[in-house]
Amino acid sequence: MEQKIVFKDEARKAFLDADGNVDFEKVQARWNELAKVRVSLGNKYFTPEVVEQVKKLSAADQHRFLDVMMGGLANDDSSVGVYATRPEDYDVFSFYLQPLIRDYHKIEGETKQEHDWNIPVDEYVLTKIDPKLEKVSMRARVARNVKGWNLPPLMSKEERINFENKMVQAFENFDIKGKYHSLTPGHKNQITQEQADELIKRHFLFNDMTTDNHLTSSGVASDWPYGRGIWISDDETKMIWVGEEDQLRIISIVQGNDLGKVDQSLYQLLTGIEKSGLEFAEHPVYGVVTTCPTNMGTGKRQSILGKFPNITNGGKDEKKLKDIARQFGLQARGMGGEHSAMDHEGTADISPSARFGVTEAVVSRRLYEGLIKLYEIEAQLGKEQQQA
């Protein structure tokens, strides 16, 4: 199937009847069509029982339910295919989202997300794995949304602008010195396209969201570039994205070899935001509320940029690295993260895949333990190639 960029308001028309109501037969027909290519979790859990439950809801909630599925319905390569539009979606549509979340996060039995930022410094040191890992690009980020606001897929242009302005006020009262760079036309902190391109090139700022059909069809990219921007600390080790897939992506970047120092920096930034009076949206069971259910739980993703030329055969076999990483509970992505490529040295973004049912401390430990195994394989393959 040919993929093209389509925005939510246009894409959702295909699933309405003549009176403007959601037509669930059209939705089912589309899921059936997509199943010939790939069955996303959104597709898997769209059952006749779910449809019966949705039909008991108000017309407004039926439309919101359609919005939740739009990212999956408009993309034949979706693996999950759902985006929450409000924090309460996880309760209102629990009959659909709960089994999907449990499937993705491999949840068995009763469980509740716990948090633990007690992460040691001087323990998860990369030079213990390989002395050459002296100066490594290490990142940790958490996704956050603020209580009382719609999530990005449902935000109006006005709401996006108001949220950005609220964050600018918070940044101006920050303990940490930095500057906000806005993409919003006419904003007092607006930067030029050339300045934005430079920040993207340095892997600081997110890409133009209107080039990703998952983001346009779900509503995440609507009203681009209004309400979007990035706060960067003066030392360029701390950053906050505003208005991407989640309202906030809070990021720590450290060049070094101690994973604990990345967490230390990130936690300082996170608590700084909370001190400004903002309250993050949290679910009593699933933890941090995020737009995509794959990030529920801690909302934390921690990674390093590592070179794996032997495993990837000089960057030609990305799949091999991804498959090996998966065995150790890790994800291997390209240099620019998801949907990007590795270079000729096999430079990859390596992170733990677990978000839910683990604490922030466990995420850090799993990354370190997984990297030990990955670099052992990389070194062994290097020896074999020398002997060949």
Coordinates of C-alpha atoms in Angstrom, one line a residue:
M1 CA 0.0 0.0 0.0
E2 CA 1.3 3.5 -0.9
Q3 CA 1.7 5.7 2.2
K4 CA 1.0 9.4 1.9
I5 CA 0.8 12.3 4.4
V6 CA -2.7 12.9 5.5
F7 CA -4.0 15.0 8.4
K8 CA -6.4 13.7 11.0
D9 CA -9.4 15.9 10.0
E10 CA -9.2 14.6 6.5
A11 CA -8.3 11.0 7.3
R12 CA -11.2 10.5 9.7
K13 CA -13.8 11.4 7.1
A14 CA -13.4 7.9 5.6
F15 CA -14.9 6.4 8.8
L16 CA -18.1 8.5 9.1
D17 CA -21.5 7.8 7.8
A18 CA -23.7 10.3 5.9
D19 CA -24.9 11.9 9.1
G20 CA -21.3 12.4 10.4
N21 CA -21.5 9.6 13.0
V22 CA -18.7 7.0 13.4
D23 CA -19.3 4.0 11.0
F24 CA -17.8 1.0 12.8
E25 CA -18.3 -1.2 9.7
K26 CA -16.0 1.1 7.8
V27 CA -13.5 1.0 10.6
Q28 CA -13.7 -2.9 10.6
A29 CA -13.3 -3.0 6.9
R30 CA -10.1 -0.9 7.1
W31 CA -8.6 -3.0 9.9
N32 CA -9.3 -6.1 7.7
E33 CA -7.5 -4.5 4.8
L34 CA -4.5 -3.6 7.0
A35 CA -4.3 -7.1 8.4
K36 CA -3.2 -8.3 5.0
V37 CA 0.0 -6.2 5.5
R38 CA 0.4 -6.1 9.3
V39 CA -1.7 -6.6 12.4
S40 CA -1.1 -3.7 14.8
L41 CA -2.2 -4.0 18.4
G42 CA -4.9 -1.5 17.7
N43 CA -6.2 -3.9 15.1
K44 CA -5.8 -7.0 17.2
Y45 CA -7.9 -5.6 20.1
F46 CA -10.6 -4.1 17.9
T47 CA -13.1 -6.9 18.6
P48 CA -16.9 -7.2 18.2
E49 CA -17.1 -7.0 22.0
V50 CA -15.2 -3.7 21.9
V51 CA -17.5 -2.3 19.2
E52 CA -20.5 -3.1 21.4
Q53 CA -19.0 -1.4 24.3
V54 CA -18.2 1.7 22.3
K55 CA -21.7 1.9 20.9
K56 CA -23.0 2.3 24.4
L57 CA -21.0 5.5 24.8
S58 CA -22.0 9.0 23.8
A59 CA -21.6 10.2 20.2
A60 CA -18.8 12.5 21.4
D61 CA -16.9 9.6 23.0
Q62 CA -17.4 7.5 19.9
H63 CA -15.7 10.2 17.9
R64 CA -12.9 10.4 20.5
F65 CA -12.5 6.6 20.2
L66 CA -12.1 6.9 16.5
D67 CA -9.4 9.6 17.1
V68 CA -7.5 7.2 19.4
M69 CA -7.3 4.7 16.5
M70 CA -6.5 7.1 13.6
G71 CA -2.8 6.7 13.8
G72 CA -3.2 3.0 13.2
L73 CA -6.0 3.2 10.6
A74 CA -4.0 5.6 8.4
N75 CA -0.7 3.7 8.4
D76 CA 0.0 0.2 7.1
D77 CA 3.2 -0.1 9.1
S78 CA 1.9 0.6 12.6
S79 CA 2.9 -1.9 15.2
V80 CA 0.7 -0.3 18.0
G81 CA -1.5 2.1 16.1
V82 CA -3.2 4.0 19.0
Y83 CA -2.7 7.4 20.5
A84 CA -4.5 8.7 23.6
T85 CA -6.2 12.1 23.2
R86 CA -6.8 12.9 26.8
P87 CA -5.5 11.4 30.1
E88 CA -9.0 10.0 30.9
D89 CA -9.0 8.0 27.7
Y90 CA -7.1 5.3 29.6
D91 CA -10.2 4.9 31.8
V92 CA -13.0 5.7 29.5
F93 CA -11.7 3.3 26.8
S94 CA -10.1 0.8 29.3
F95 CA -12.0 -2.1 27.7
Y96 CA -9.9 -1.5 24.6
L97 CA -6.7 0.0 25.9
Q98 CA -6.1 -2.2 28.9
P99 CA -5.6 -5.5 27.1
L100 CA -3.5 -3.7 24.5
I101 CA -1.2 -2.1 27.2
R102 CA -0.9 -5.5 29.0
D103 CA 0.1 -7.2 25.7
Y104 CA 2.7 -4.6 24.7
H105 CA 4.3 -4.4 28.1
K106 CA 4.0 -8.2 28.8
I107 CA 2.0 -7.6 32.0
E108 CA 0.8 -10.7 33.8
G109 CA -1.4 -10.6 36.9
E110 CA -2.0 -7.5 39.0
T111 CA 0.6 -4.8 38.9
K112 CA 1.0 -1.2 39.6
Q113 CA 3.7 1.2 38.4
E114 CA 6.3 2.3 41.0
H115 CA 8.9 5.0 40.7
D116 CA 12.5 4.9 42.0
W117 CA 15.1 7.5 41.1
N118 CA 17.7 6.1 43.5
I119 CA 20.3 5.5 40.8
P120 CA 24.0 5.1 41.8
V121 CA 26.8 7.3 40.5
D122 CA 30.2 5.6 39.8
E123 CA 28.6 2.1 39.4
Y124 CA 27.3 1.9 35.8
V125 CA 30.6 3.1 34.3
L126 CA 31.1 2.2 30.6
T127 CA 34.9 2.1 30.8
K128 CA 34.5 -1.0 33.0
I129 CA 33.0 -2.7 29.9
D130 CA 35.6 -1.3 27.5
P131 CA 38.4 1.2 28.3
K132 CA 37.8 2.8 24.9
L133 CA 34.3 3.9 26.0
E134 CA 35.7 7.0 27.7
K135 CA 33.6 9.7 26.0
V136 CA 30.2 8.4 24.9
S137 CA 27.1 10.3 24.0
M138 CA 24.6 9.3 26.7
R139 CA 21.0 10.4 26.9
A140 CA 18.0 9.9 29.2
R141 CA 14.6 11.4 28.6
V142 CA 11.2 11.2 30.2
A143 CA 7.9 11.9 28.5
R144 CA 5.5 14.0 30.5
N145 CA 2.1 15.6 30.1
V146 CA 0.6 18.2 32.4
K147 CA -2.6 17.6 34.3
G148 CA -5.7 19.5 33.1
W149 CA -4.7 19.7 29.5
N150 CA -5.7 17.6 26.4
L151 CA -2.9 15.5 25.0
P152 CA -1.3 16.7 21.7
P153 CA -3.6 14.7 19.4
L154 CA -6.7 16.6 20.6
M155 CA -5.1 20.0 21.4
S156 CA -6.5 23.0 19.4
K157 CA -4.2 25.6 17.9
E158 CA -5.2 28.0 20.8
E159 CA -4.5 25.4 23.4
R160 CA -1.1 24.6 22.0
I161 CA -0.1 28.3 22.0
N162 CA -1.5 28.7 25.6
F163 CA 0.5 25.7 26.8
E164 CA 3.7 26.9 25.2
N165 CA 3.2 30.3 26.9
K166 CA 2.6 28.6 30.2
M167 CA 5.9 26.7 29.8
V168 CA 7.8 29.9 28.9
Q169 CA 6.6 31.4 32.2
A170 CA 7.9 28.3 34.0
F171 CA 11.3 28.5 32.2
E172 CA 11.7 32.1 33.1
N173 CA 11.5 31.1 36.8
F174 CA 13.8 28.1 36.5
D175 CA 16.8 27.5 38.9
I176 CA 18.7 26.3 35.8
K177 CA 19.9 28.9 33.4
G178 CA 18.8 28.4 29.8
K179 CA 16.9 29.8 26.8
Y180 CA 13.7 28.9 25.1
H181 CA 13.6 28.7 21.3
S182 CA 10.1 28.8 19.8
L183 CA 9.0 27.6 16.3
T184 CA 5.7 29.5 16.7
P185 CA 5.3 32.3 14.2
G186 CA 5.3 35.7 15.9
H187 CA 6.4 34.3 19.3
K188 CA 8.7 36.5 21.3
N189 CA 11.3 33.7 21.3
Q190 CA 10.8 32.6 17.7
I191 CA 13.9 31.4 15.9
T192 CA 14.6 31.3 12.2
Q193 CA 14.3 28.2 10.0
E194 CA 18.1 28.3 9.6
Q195 CA 18.5 28.2 13.4
A196 CA 16.0 25.4 13.7
D197 CA 17.8 23.4 11.0
E198 CA 21.0 23.8 13.0
L199 CA 19.4 22.5 16.2
I200 CA 18.0 19.5 14.2
K201 CA 21.4 18.8 12.7
R202 CA 22.9 18.7 16.2
H203 CA 20.2 16.2 17.3
F204 CA 18.8 18.7 19.8
L205 CA 15.4 19.7 18.2
F206 CA 12.8 17.3 16.8
N207 CA 12.2 17.1 13.0
D208 CA 9.3 18.8 11.1
M209 CA 6.4 16.7 12.4
T210 CA 4.3 17.1 9.2
T211 CA 6.7 14.7 7.4
D212 CA 5.6 11.7 9.6
N213 CA 2.1 10.3 8.7
H214 CA 1.8 8.7 12.1
L215 CA 1.9 12.1 13.7
T216 CA -0.2 13.9 11.1
S217 CA -3.0 11.3 10.9
S218 CA -3.2 11.0 14.7
G219 CA -3.5 14.7 15.2
V220 CA -0.2 15.0 17.0
A221 CA 1.3 17.2 14.2
S222 CA -1.8 19.4 13.7
D223 CA -1.3 23.2 13.7
W224 CA 2.4 22.8 13.0
P225 CA 4.6 24.7 14.0
Y226 CA 2.4 26.5 16.5
G227 CA 3.1 25.7 20.2
R228 CA 6.3 23.9 19.4
G229 CA 9.8 24.7 20.6
I230 CA 12.8 23.7 22.8
W231 CA 14.3 24.9 26.0
I232 CA 18.1 24.4 26.2
S233 CA 20.3 25.0 29.2
D234 CA 23.3 27.3 28.9
D235 CA 25.7 24.3 29.1
E236 CA 23.6 22.4 26.5
T237 CA 23.3 19.3 28.7
K238 CA 19.6 19.7 29.5
M239 CA 16.7 20.2 27.1
I240 CA 12.9 20.2 27.1
W241 CA 10.9 19.7 23.9
V242 CA 7.5 21.4 24.0
G243 CA 4.7 20.2 21.8
E244 CA 6.0 17.0 20.2
E245 CA 4.2 13.6 20.7
D246 CA 3.9 14.4 24.4
Q247 CA 3.5 17.9 25.7
L248 CA 7.0 17.7 27.2
R249 CA 10.0 15.5 26.5
I250 CA 12.6 16.2 29.2
I251 CA 16.1 15.3 28.1
S252 CA 19.5 15.0 29.7
I253 CA 22.6 14.7 27.5
V254 CA 26.0 13.9 28.9
Q255 CA 29.3 13.2 27.1
G256 CA 31.1 10.7 29.4
N257 CA 30.9 7.2 30.7
D258 CA 28.8 7.1 33.9
L259 CA 25.2 6.4 33.2
G260 CA 24.3 7.5 36.8
K261 CA 25.4 11.1 36.0
V262 CA 22.9 11.2 33.2
D263 CA 20.1 10.2 35.6
Q264 CA 21.3 12.7 38.1
S265 CA 21.1 15.5 35.6
L266 CA 17.6 14.4 34.4
Y267 CA 16.2 14.2 37.9
Q268 CA 17.4 17.7 38.6
L269 CA 15.6 19.0 35.6
L270 CA 12.4 17.0 36.3
T271 CA 12.2 18.3 39.9
G272 CA 12.9 21.8 38.7
I273 CA 9.8 21.7 36.5
E274 CA 7.7 20.4 39.3
K275 CA 8.9 23.2 41.6
S276 CA 7.5 25.6 39.1
G277 CA 4.0 24.5 40.1
L278 CA 3.2 22.1 37.2
E279 CA 1.5 18.8 38.1
F280 CA 2.2 15.9 35.8
A281 CA -0.7 13.6 34.6
E282 CA -0.4 10.2 36.3
H283 CA -2.5 7.1 36.2
P284 CA -3.0 5.2 39.4
V285 CA -2.1 1.9 37.7
Y286 CA -0.1 2.7 34.6
G287 CA 2.0 5.5 36.0
V288 CA 3.1 8.4 33.8
V289 CA 0.4 9.3 31.3
T290 CA 1.7 9.5 27.7
T291 CA 0.2 9.9 24.3
C292 CA 1.4 6.5 23.1
P293 CA 0.8 3.7 25.5
T294 CA 4.2 2.2 24.8
N295 CA 5.7 4.9 27.0
M296 CA 3.4 4.4 29.9
G297 CA 5.0 3.5 33.2
T298 CA 8.1 5.5 33.8
G299 CA 7.9 7.3 30.5
K300 CA 11.7 7.0 30.6
R301 CA 14.0 6.1 27.8
Q302 CA 17.8 5.9 28.4
S303 CA 20.3 5.4 25.7
I304 CA 23.9 5.6 24.5
L305 CA 25.3 6.0 21.0
G306 CA 27.6 3.1 20.5
K307 CA 29.6 1.7 17.5
F308 CA 29.1 -1.9 16.5
P309 CA 30.9 -2.3 13.2
N310 CA 31.5 -6.0 13.6
I311 CA 27.9 -7.0 14.5
T312 CA 26.5 -4.8 11.7
N313 CA 29.1 -5.6 9.1
G314 CA 30.1 -2.0 8.7
G315 CA 26.5 -0.8 9.1
K316 CA 25.2 -3.0 6.3
D317 CA 23.3 -5.4 8.6
E318 CA 21.2 -3.3 11.0
K319 CA 18.8 -6.2 11.5
K320 CA 21.5 -8.4 13.1
L321 CA 22.2 -5.8 15.8
K322 CA 18.5 -5.2 16.4
D323 CA 17.9 -8.9 16.8
I324 CA 20.8 -9.5 19.2
A325 CA 19.9 -6.4 21.2
R326 CA 16.3 -7.6 21.5
Q327 CA 17.5 -10.8 23.2
F328 CA 18.9 -8.6 26.0
G329 CA 15.8 -6.5 26.4
L330 CA 17.3 -3.6 24.4
Q331 CA 16.3 -1.6 21.3
A332 CA 18.8 -0.7 18.6
R333 CA 17.9 2.3 16.5
G334 CA 19.7 4.5 14.0
M335 CA 21.8 7.5 15.0
G336 CA 18.9 9.8 15.0
G337 CA 16.6 7.5 16.9
E338 CA 13.4 5.9 15.6
H339 CA 13.1 5.6 11.7
S340 CA 16.7 6.6 11.2
A341 CA 19.7 4.7 9.8
M342 CA 23.0 3.6 11.3
D343 CA 26.3 4.7 9.7
H344 CA 29.2 2.7 8.2
E345 CA 30.6 2.2 11.7
G346 CA 27.3 0.6 12.9
T347 CA 26.7 3.6 15.2
A348 CA 23.4 2.9 16.9
D349 CA 21.2 4.3 19.6
I350 CA 20.9 1.6 22.2
S351 CA 18.2 1.7 24.9
P352 CA 16.2 -0.7 27.1
S353 CA 12.7 -1.5 25.7
A354 CA 10.9 -1.8 29.0
R355 CA 9.0 1.2 30.3
F356 CA 6.2 -0.2 32.4
G357 CA 6.5 -2.5 35.4
V358 CA 10.1 -1.4 36.0
T359 CA 11.4 1.6 37.9
E360 CA 13.6 4.3 36.6
A361 CA 16.5 2.7 38.5
V362 CA 15.9 -0.7 36.8
V363 CA 15.9 1.0 33.4
S364 CA 19.4 2.2 34.0
R365 CA 20.6 -1.1 35.4
R366 CA 19.2 -3.0 32.4
L367 CA 20.9 -0.7 29.9
Y368 CA 24.3 -1.3 31.6
E369 CA 23.8 -5.1 31.9
G370 CA 22.7 -5.3 28.2
L371 CA 25.6 -3.3 27.0
I372 CA 28.0 -5.6 28.7
K373 CA 26.6 -8.5 26.6
L374 CA 26.5 -6.5 23.4
Y375 CA 30.1 -5.3 23.6
E376 CA 31.2 -8.9 24.5
I377 CA 29.7 -10.1 21.2
E378 CA 31.2 -7.1 19.3
A379 CA 34.6 -7.9 20.7
Q380 CA 34.4 -11.6 20.0
L381 CA 33.3 -11.0 16.4
G382 CA 36.3 -8.7 16.0
K383 CA 38.7 -11.4 17.2
E384 CA 37.2 -13.9 14.8
Q385 CA 37.5 -11.5 11.9
Q386 CA 41.2 -10.9 12.7
Q387 CA 41.9 -14.7 12.8
A388 CA 40.1 -15.3 9.6

